[in-house]
């Protein structure tokens, strides 16, 4: 095999592979599927890390009125989101009895406590990470179309924003509108795919633990069912009724 060129970077050194491979530490001896469980969760957290970086870059670009540049990042977000849904199938190859062999010792650990998942929820909604959320940035970017004002959830403000949004959907081919319309549809992709993840994760949990409580202390599947209808951008769904 070729040696790395002088000044080049060696694969394992650049990617810290040895460090990475030291981070999988099953708790229960002999529980063969615990490695699968740990790897899948760690991979999710890595994708969450990238998602957060891309969502906050997209948010900043929108706040700076650069919808064109945000499109590429949101396309990447959408593809990562789809991977999140697909990956659940890997974990579904674990049988419930195998899971029970190592489940008790890992409690109270639960995805419920994933800080990065909560941060994704915040930045996708309207709270953000101190820099505001995607929705506010999208509305600011559409200020020329009347999307930014008035802000808030008051019925009149909401109705005015929905009318402006309907205007964007009615006429979205003109220069200056096409990119913003594309952003709106990509935000909806993000919303839809995370909702699909919530649904699939709920089914996967039912398949793995039935009606047992969650390791994080919730009612388990009953709790998860209540999260399926959450949406980041309710107005993007509602505008469909106005077209
Ligand atoms: C056998 C596999 C899994 C089961 C049985 C399971 C089960 C559960 C349950 C019952 C909850 C509710 C909270 C609790 O009381 O624990 C929960 C929450 C959660 N789980 Fe999982 N889970 C599994 C795999 C995963 C994976 C691979 C991820 C990826 C990161 C994940 C992420 C989450 C998140 C983010 C929440 C919080 C959801 C919310 O509050 O909206 N879970 N899980």
mmCIF file of C-alpha atoms and ligand atoms in Angstrom:
data_model
loop_
_atom_site.group_PDB
_atom_site.id
_atom_site.type_symbol
_atom_site.label_atom_id
_atom_site.label_comp_id
_atom_site.label_asym_id
_atom_site.label_seq_id
_atom_site.Cartn_x
_atom_site.Cartn_y
_atom_site.Cartn_z
ATOM 1 C CA UNK A 1 0.000 0.000 0.000
ATOM 2 C CA UNK A 2 1.172 3.535 -0.735
ATOM 3 C CA UNK A 3 2.641 5.475 2.144
ATOM 4 C CA UNK A 4 0.933 8.789 2.853
ATOM 5 C CA UNK A 5 2.643 11.629 1.016
ATOM 6 C CA UNK A 6 4.998 13.713 3.120
ATOM 7 C CA UNK A 7 2.889 16.197 5.044
ATOM 8 C CA UNK A 8 -0.238 14.136 4.255
ATOM 9 C CA UNK A 9 -2.567 12.866 6.923
ATOM 10 C CA UNK A 10 -2.799 9.280 8.008
ATOM 11 C CA UNK A 11 -6.416 7.966 8.025
ATOM 12 C CA UNK A 12 -6.662 6.727 11.602
ATOM 13 C CA UNK A 13 -4.787 9.713 12.934
ATOM 14 C CA UNK A 14 -6.929 12.272 11.123
ATOM 15 C CA UNK A 15 -10.216 10.596 12.085
ATOM 16 C CA UNK A 16 -9.119 9.538 15.590
ATOM 17 C CA UNK A 17 -10.327 6.029 14.792
ATOM 18 C CA UNK A 18 -8.622 4.404 17.780
ATOM 19 C CA UNK A 19 -10.343 6.860 20.124
ATOM 20 C CA UNK A 20 -13.659 6.305 18.352
ATOM 21 C CA UNK A 21 -13.463 2.522 18.650
ATOM 22 C CA UNK A 22 -12.749 2.739 22.363
ATOM 23 C CA UNK A 23 -16.106 4.383 23.008
ATOM 24 C CA UNK A 24 -18.382 1.313 22.815
ATOM 25 C CA UNK A 25 -18.608 -0.160 26.307
ATOM 26 C CA UNK A 26 -21.408 -2.738 26.792
ATOM 27 C CA UNK A 27 -22.458 -3.153 30.433
ATOM 28 C CA UNK A 28 -23.799 -6.717 30.370
ATOM 29 C CA UNK A 29 -21.343 -9.556 29.662
ATOM 30 C CA UNK A 30 -22.663 -11.981 27.039
ATOM 31 C CA UNK A 31 -25.492 -9.728 25.778
ATOM 32 C CA UNK A 32 -24.500 -9.917 22.121
ATOM 33 C CA UNK A 33 -26.851 -7.199 20.828
ATOM 34 C CA UNK A 34 -25.709 -4.530 23.272
ATOM 35 C CA UNK A 35 -22.921 -3.522 20.872
ATOM 36 C CA UNK A 36 -25.537 -3.003 18.143
ATOM 37 C CA UNK A 37 -27.632 -0.899 20.529
ATOM 38 C CA UNK A 38 -24.697 1.305 21.523
ATOM 39 C CA UNK A 39 -23.340 1.757 17.987
ATOM 40 C CA UNK A 40 -26.751 2.715 16.598
ATOM 41 C CA UNK A 41 -27.286 5.324 19.316
ATOM 42 C CA UNK A 42 -23.794 6.752 18.882
ATOM 43 C CA UNK A 43 -24.261 7.003 15.116
ATOM 44 C CA UNK A 44 -27.502 8.915 15.737
ATOM 45 C CA UNK A 45 -25.696 11.356 17.984
ATOM 46 C CA UNK A 46 -23.069 11.952 15.263
ATOM 47 C CA UNK A 47 -25.776 12.660 12.693
ATOM 48 C CA UNK A 48 -27.492 14.911 15.243
ATOM 49 C CA UNK A 49 -24.224 16.831 15.583
ATOM 50 C CA UNK A 50 -24.030 17.411 11.837
ATOM 51 C CA UNK A 51 -27.740 18.250 11.624
ATOM 52 C CA UNK A 52 -27.357 20.902 14.301
ATOM 53 C CA UNK A 53 -24.381 22.437 12.512
ATOM 54 C CA UNK A 54 -26.240 22.561 9.181
ATOM 55 C CA UNK A 55 -29.501 23.796 10.699
ATOM 56 C CA UNK A 56 -27.750 26.635 12.467
ATOM 57 C CA UNK A 57 -25.824 27.592 9.296
ATOM 58 C CA UNK A 58 -29.083 27.560 7.317
ATOM 59 C CA UNK A 59 -30.745 29.645 10.029
ATOM 60 C CA UNK A 60 -27.925 32.225 9.900
ATOM 61 C CA UNK A 61 -28.059 32.417 6.099
ATOM 62 C CA UNK A 62 -31.810 32.978 6.170
ATOM 63 C CA UNK A 63 -31.428 35.658 8.818
ATOM 64 C CA UNK A 64 -28.921 37.308 6.452
ATOM 65 C CA UNK A 65 -31.500 37.102 3.595
ATOM 66 C CA UNK A 66 -29.519 34.519 1.610
ATOM 67 C CA UNK A 67 -32.230 31.981 0.777
ATOM 68 C CA UNK A 68 -30.248 30.640 -2.189
ATOM 69 C CA UNK A 69 -27.349 29.525 -0.037
ATOM 70 C CA UNK A 70 -29.692 28.027 2.582
ATOM 71 C CA UNK A 71 -31.261 25.720 -0.037
ATOM 72 C CA UNK A 72 -28.146 23.534 -0.396
ATOM 73 C CA UNK A 73 -27.801 23.095 3.363
ATOM 74 C CA UNK A 74 -31.462 22.249 3.832
ATOM 75 C CA UNK A 75 -31.216 19.657 1.067
ATOM 76 C CA UNK A 76 -28.416 18.049 3.067
ATOM 77 C CA UNK A 77 -30.560 18.217 6.231
ATOM 78 C CA UNK A 78 -33.372 16.476 4.401
ATOM 79 C CA UNK A 79 -31.116 13.622 3.287
ATOM 80 C CA UNK A 80 -29.705 13.140 6.776
ATOM 81 C CA UNK A 81 -33.259 13.121 8.177
ATOM 82 C CA UNK A 82 -34.122 10.271 5.821
ATOM 83 C CA UNK A 83 -31.134 8.308 7.105
ATOM 84 C CA UNK A 84 -32.410 8.766 10.657
ATOM 85 C CA UNK A 85 -35.640 7.004 9.697
ATOM 86 C CA UNK A 86 -33.884 4.240 7.743
ATOM 87 C CA UNK A 87 -31.458 3.433 10.542
ATOM 88 C CA UNK A 88 -34.259 2.302 12.849
ATOM 89 C CA UNK A 89 -34.562 -0.823 10.692
ATOM 90 C CA UNK A 90 -31.083 -1.912 11.780
ATOM 91 C CA UNK A 91 -32.126 -1.851 15.430
ATOM 92 C CA UNK A 92 -35.360 -3.679 14.617
ATOM 93 C CA UNK A 93 -33.312 -6.787 13.844
ATOM 94 C CA UNK A 94 -32.821 -7.116 17.636
ATOM 95 C CA UNK A 95 -35.356 -9.423 19.251
ATOM 96 C CA UNK A 96 -37.177 -8.247 22.414
ATOM 97 C CA UNK A 97 -35.732 -11.032 24.565
ATOM 98 C CA UNK A 98 -32.209 -10.056 23.560
ATOM 99 C CA UNK A 99 -32.948 -6.432 24.491
ATOM 100 C CA UNK A 100 -34.270 -7.496 27.911
ATOM 101 C CA UNK A 101 -30.932 -9.188 28.619
ATOM 102 C CA UNK A 102 -29.171 -5.835 28.863
ATOM 103 C CA UNK A 103 -31.997 -3.294 29.325
ATOM 104 C CA UNK A 104 -32.259 -3.005 33.131
ATOM 105 C CA UNK A 105 -28.610 -2.130 33.782
ATOM 106 C CA UNK A 106 -28.648 0.774 31.318
ATOM 107 C CA UNK A 107 -31.623 2.512 33.004
ATOM 108 C CA UNK A 108 -32.226 5.398 33.586
ATOM 109 C CA UNK A 109 -30.408 6.161 30.310
ATOM 110 C CA UNK A 110 -32.875 6.996 27.524
ATOM 111 C CA UNK A 111 -32.979 8.875 24.219
ATOM 112 C CA UNK A 112 -35.360 11.112 26.156
ATOM 113 C CA UNK A 113 -32.244 12.717 27.636
ATOM 114 C CA UNK A 114 -30.522 13.348 24.284
ATOM 115 C CA UNK A 115 -29.401 16.973 24.528
ATOM 116 C CA UNK A 116 -28.728 17.172 20.820
ATOM 117 C CA UNK A 117 -32.211 15.886 19.913
ATOM 118 C CA UNK A 118 -33.719 18.605 22.126
ATOM 119 C CA UNK A 119 -31.462 21.194 20.498
ATOM 120 C CA UNK A 120 -32.700 20.063 17.061
ATOM 121 C CA UNK A 121 -36.269 20.506 18.298
ATOM 122 C CA UNK A 122 -35.439 23.980 19.595
ATOM 123 C CA UNK A 123 -33.674 25.306 16.511
ATOM 124 C CA UNK A 124 -36.301 23.811 14.199
ATOM 125 C CA UNK A 125 -39.090 25.387 16.198
ATOM 126 C CA UNK A 126 -38.805 28.950 17.299
ATOM 127 C CA UNK A 127 -36.526 28.968 20.311
ATOM 128 C CA UNK A 128 -33.153 28.359 18.679
ATOM 129 C CA UNK A 129 -29.792 28.180 20.435
ATOM 130 C CA UNK A 130 -29.659 31.809 21.436
ATOM 131 C CA UNK A 131 -29.468 32.754 17.758
ATOM 132 C CA UNK A 132 -33.203 32.276 17.191
ATOM 133 C CA UNK A 133 -34.999 29.482 15.386
ATOM 134 C CA UNK A 134 -35.370 28.526 11.732
ATOM 135 C CA UNK A 135 -38.961 29.708 11.511
ATOM 136 C CA UNK A 136 -38.120 33.240 12.681
ATOM 137 C CA UNK A 137 -35.184 33.338 10.262
ATOM 138 C CA UNK A 138 -37.402 32.161 7.398
ATOM 139 C CA UNK A 139 -39.969 34.858 8.181
ATOM 140 C CA UNK A 140 -37.231 37.502 8.408
ATOM 141 C CA UNK A 141 -35.922 36.382 5.030
ATOM 142 C CA UNK A 142 -39.407 36.859 3.568
ATOM 143 C CA UNK A 143 -39.817 40.337 4.992
ATOM 144 C CA UNK A 144 -40.255 41.774 1.493
ATOM 145 C CA UNK A 145 -43.338 39.589 1.101
ATOM 146 C CA UNK A 146 -44.803 40.538 4.465
ATOM 147 C CA UNK A 147 -43.803 37.306 6.201
ATOM 148 C CA UNK A 148 -41.869 38.914 9.020
ATOM 149 C CA UNK A 149 -44.443 41.198 10.576
ATOM 150 C CA UNK A 150 -46.358 41.155 12.714
ATOM 151 C CA UNK A 151 -44.627 38.439 14.730
ATOM 152 C CA UNK A 152 -46.206 36.276 17.398
ATOM 153 C CA UNK A 153 -49.088 33.921 17.707
ATOM 154 C CA UNK A 154 -51.945 36.432 17.993
ATOM 155 C CA UNK A 155 -54.729 35.393 15.633
ATOM 156 C CA UNK A 156 -54.419 38.554 13.507
ATOM 157 C CA UNK A 157 -50.647 38.264 13.168
ATOM 158 C CA UNK A 158 -50.915 34.613 12.286
ATOM 159 C CA UNK A 159 -53.588 35.258 9.740
ATOM 160 C CA UNK A 160 -51.545 38.046 8.084
ATOM 161 C CA UNK A 161 -48.518 35.776 7.913
ATOM 162 C CA UNK A 162 -50.565 32.955 6.442
ATOM 163 C CA UNK A 163 -51.919 35.298 3.774
ATOM 164 C CA UNK A 164 -48.342 36.336 2.884
ATOM 165 C CA UNK A 165 -47.280 32.697 2.823
ATOM 166 C CA UNK A 166 -50.205 31.801 0.553
ATOM 167 C CA UNK A 167 -49.046 34.625 -1.730
ATOM 168 C CA UNK A 168 -45.598 33.042 -1.916
ATOM 169 C CA UNK A 169 -47.095 29.659 -2.797
ATOM 170 C CA UNK A 170 -49.428 31.139 -5.408
ATOM 171 C CA UNK A 171 -46.624 32.951 -7.171
ATOM 172 C CA UNK A 172 -43.271 31.342 -6.574
ATOM 173 C CA UNK A 173 -41.548 31.274 -9.934
ATOM 174 C CA UNK A 174 -40.498 34.899 -10.026
ATOM 175 C CA UNK A 175 -36.871 35.729 -9.212
ATOM 176 C CA UNK A 176 -36.506 36.507 -5.534
ATOM 177 C CA UNK A 177 -39.384 34.170 -4.692
ATOM 178 C CA UNK A 178 -38.230 30.833 -6.074
ATOM 179 C CA UNK A 179 -35.474 30.297 -3.496
ATOM 180 C CA UNK A 180 -37.730 31.242 -0.577
ATOM 181 C CA UNK A 181 -40.416 28.872 -1.825
ATOM 182 C CA UNK A 182 -37.787 26.122 -2.118
ATOM 183 C CA UNK A 183 -36.727 26.829 1.469
ATOM 184 C CA UNK A 184 -40.351 26.564 2.634
ATOM 185 C CA UNK A 185 -40.704 23.161 0.967
ATOM 186 C CA UNK A 186 -37.392 21.941 2.408
ATOM 187 C CA UNK A 187 -38.451 23.053 5.891
ATOM 188 C CA UNK A 188 -41.599 21.035 5.368
ATOM 189 C CA UNK A 189 -39.493 18.024 4.293
ATOM 190 C CA UNK A 190 -37.562 18.348 7.564
ATOM 191 C CA UNK A 191 -40.785 18.573 9.570
ATOM 192 C CA UNK A 192 -42.385 15.620 7.771
ATOM 193 C CA UNK A 193 -39.337 13.381 8.051
ATOM 194 C CA UNK A 194 -38.820 14.032 11.768
ATOM 195 C CA UNK A 195 -42.532 13.295 12.294
ATOM 196 C CA UNK A 196 -42.010 10.051 10.334
ATOM 197 C CA UNK A 197 -39.048 9.298 12.608
ATOM 198 C CA UNK A 198 -41.242 9.848 15.705
ATOM 199 C CA UNK A 199 -43.829 7.464 14.290
ATOM 200 C CA UNK A 200 -41.332 4.763 13.313
ATOM 201 C CA UNK A 201 -39.469 5.094 16.621
ATOM 202 C CA UNK A 202 -42.773 4.644 18.471
ATOM 203 C CA UNK A 203 -43.529 1.457 16.519
ATOM 204 C CA UNK A 204 -39.993 0.200 17.058
ATOM 205 C CA UNK A 205 -40.321 0.837 20.804
ATOM 206 C CA UNK A 206 -43.666 -1.051 20.854
ATOM 207 C CA UNK A 207 -41.971 -3.935 19.083
ATOM 208 C CA UNK A 208 -39.101 -3.979 21.566
ATOM 209 C CA UNK A 209 -40.776 -3.298 24.922
ATOM 210 C CA UNK A 210 -44.556 -3.665 24.443
ATOM 211 C CA UNK A 211 -46.341 -1.572 27.060
ATOM 212 C CA UNK A 212 -43.501 -1.481 29.586
ATOM 213 C CA UNK A 213 -42.475 1.942 30.947
ATOM 214 C CA UNK A 214 -39.462 3.590 29.299
ATOM 215 C CA UNK A 215 -35.999 3.438 30.866
ATOM 216 C CA UNK A 216 -36.216 7.236 31.077
ATOM 217 C CA UNK A 217 -39.212 6.937 33.419
ATOM 218 C CA UNK A 218 -42.061 7.808 31.041
ATOM 219 C CA UNK A 219 -45.105 5.622 30.338
ATOM 220 C CA UNK A 220 -43.172 4.324 27.327
ATOM 221 C CA UNK A 221 -45.072 3.833 24.086
ATOM 222 C CA UNK A 222 -48.090 5.723 25.489
ATOM 223 C CA UNK A 223 -45.859 8.768 25.982
ATOM 224 C CA UNK A 224 -44.289 8.430 22.539
ATOM 225 C CA UNK A 225 -47.682 8.248 20.811
ATOM 226 C CA UNK A 226 -48.441 11.681 22.235
ATOM 227 C CA UNK A 227 -45.389 13.169 20.460
ATOM 228 C CA UNK A 228 -46.235 11.971 16.933
ATOM 229 C CA UNK A 229 -48.392 14.972 16.033
ATOM 230 C CA UNK A 230 -45.772 17.556 17.017
ATOM 231 C CA UNK A 231 -44.860 19.868 14.129
ATOM 232 C CA UNK A 232 -42.055 22.423 13.864
ATOM 233 C CA UNK A 233 -43.747 24.640 11.280
ATOM 234 C CA UNK A 234 -47.545 24.439 11.732
ATOM 235 C CA UNK A 235 -48.111 27.399 9.411
ATOM 236 C CA UNK A 236 -46.434 25.607 6.515
ATOM 237 C CA UNK A 237 -49.015 22.835 6.936
ATOM 238 C CA UNK A 238 -51.904 25.229 7.418
ATOM 239 C CA UNK A 239 -51.135 27.289 4.323
ATOM 240 C CA UNK A 240 -52.264 24.295 2.253
ATOM 241 C CA UNK A 241 -55.815 25.150 3.265
ATOM 242 C CA UNK A 242 -55.482 28.627 1.830
ATOM 243 C CA UNK A 243 -54.383 27.739 -1.679
HETATM 244 C C1 LIG B 1 -34.816 -0.694 21.296
HETATM 245 C C2 LIG B 1 -34.650 0.551 20.991
HETATM 246 C C3 LIG B 1 -35.409 1.692 21.613
HETATM 247 C C4 LIG B 1 -36.450 1.681 22.479
HETATM 248 C C5 LIG B 1 -37.191 0.488 23.073
HETATM 249 C C6 LIG B 1 -36.758 3.063 22.770
HETATM 250 C C7 LIG B 1 -37.758 3.463 23.633
HETATM 251 C C8 LIG B 1 -38.005 4.761 24.008
HETATM 252 C C9 LIG B 1 -38.969 5.174 24.972
HETATM 253 C C10 LIG B 1 -39.904 4.241 25.736
HETATM 254 C C11 LIG B 1 -38.919 6.522 25.073
HETATM 255 C C12 LIG B 1 -39.737 7.411 26.012
HETATM 256 C C13 LIG B 1 -38.872 7.968 27.115
HETATM 257 C C14 LIG B 1 -38.517 6.955 28.178
HETATM 258 O O1 LIG B 1 -39.250 6.814 29.153
HETATM 259 O O2 LIG B 1 -37.459 6.302 28.061
HETATM 260 C C15 LIG B 1 -37.909 6.970 24.137
HETATM 261 C C16 LIG B 1 -37.588 8.291 23.886
HETATM 262 C C17 LIG B 1 -36.681 8.702 22.958
HETATM 263 N N1 LIG B 1 -35.846 7.898 22.231
HETATM 264 FE FE1 LIG B 1 -35.902 5.910 22.094
HETATM 265 N N2 LIG B 1 -35.925 3.884 22.045
HETATM 266 C C18 LIG B 1 -35.078 3.088 21.335
HETATM 267 C C19 LIG B 1 -34.081 3.512 20.483
HETATM 268 C C20 LIG B 1 -33.772 4.816 20.214
HETATM 269 C C21 LIG B 1 -32.769 5.266 19.304
HETATM 270 C C22 LIG B 1 -31.848 4.384 18.448
HETATM 271 C C23 LIG B 1 -32.758 6.606 19.350
HETATM 272 C C24 LIG B 1 -31.837 7.477 18.573
HETATM 273 C C25 LIG B 1 -31.226 8.490 19.129
HETATM 274 C C26 LIG B 1 -33.777 7.037 20.273
HETATM 275 C C27 LIG B 1 -34.086 8.328 20.592
HETATM 276 C C28 LIG B 1 -35.074 8.707 21.443
HETATM 277 C C29 LIG B 1 -35.444 10.088 21.656
HETATM 278 C C30 LIG B 1 -34.837 11.309 20.976
HETATM 279 C C31 LIG B 1 -36.459 10.085 22.602
HETATM 280 C C32 LIG B 1 -37.230 11.302 23.107
HETATM 281 C C33 LIG B 1 -38.484 11.465 22.259
HETATM 282 C C34 LIG B 1 -39.370 12.633 22.701
HETATM 283 O O3 LIG B 1 -39.416 12.954 23.892
HETATM 284 O O4 LIG B 1 -40.029 13.210 21.823
HETATM 285 N N3 LIG B 1 -34.381 5.911 20.777
HETATM 286 N N4 LIG B 1 -37.373 5.881 23.500
#
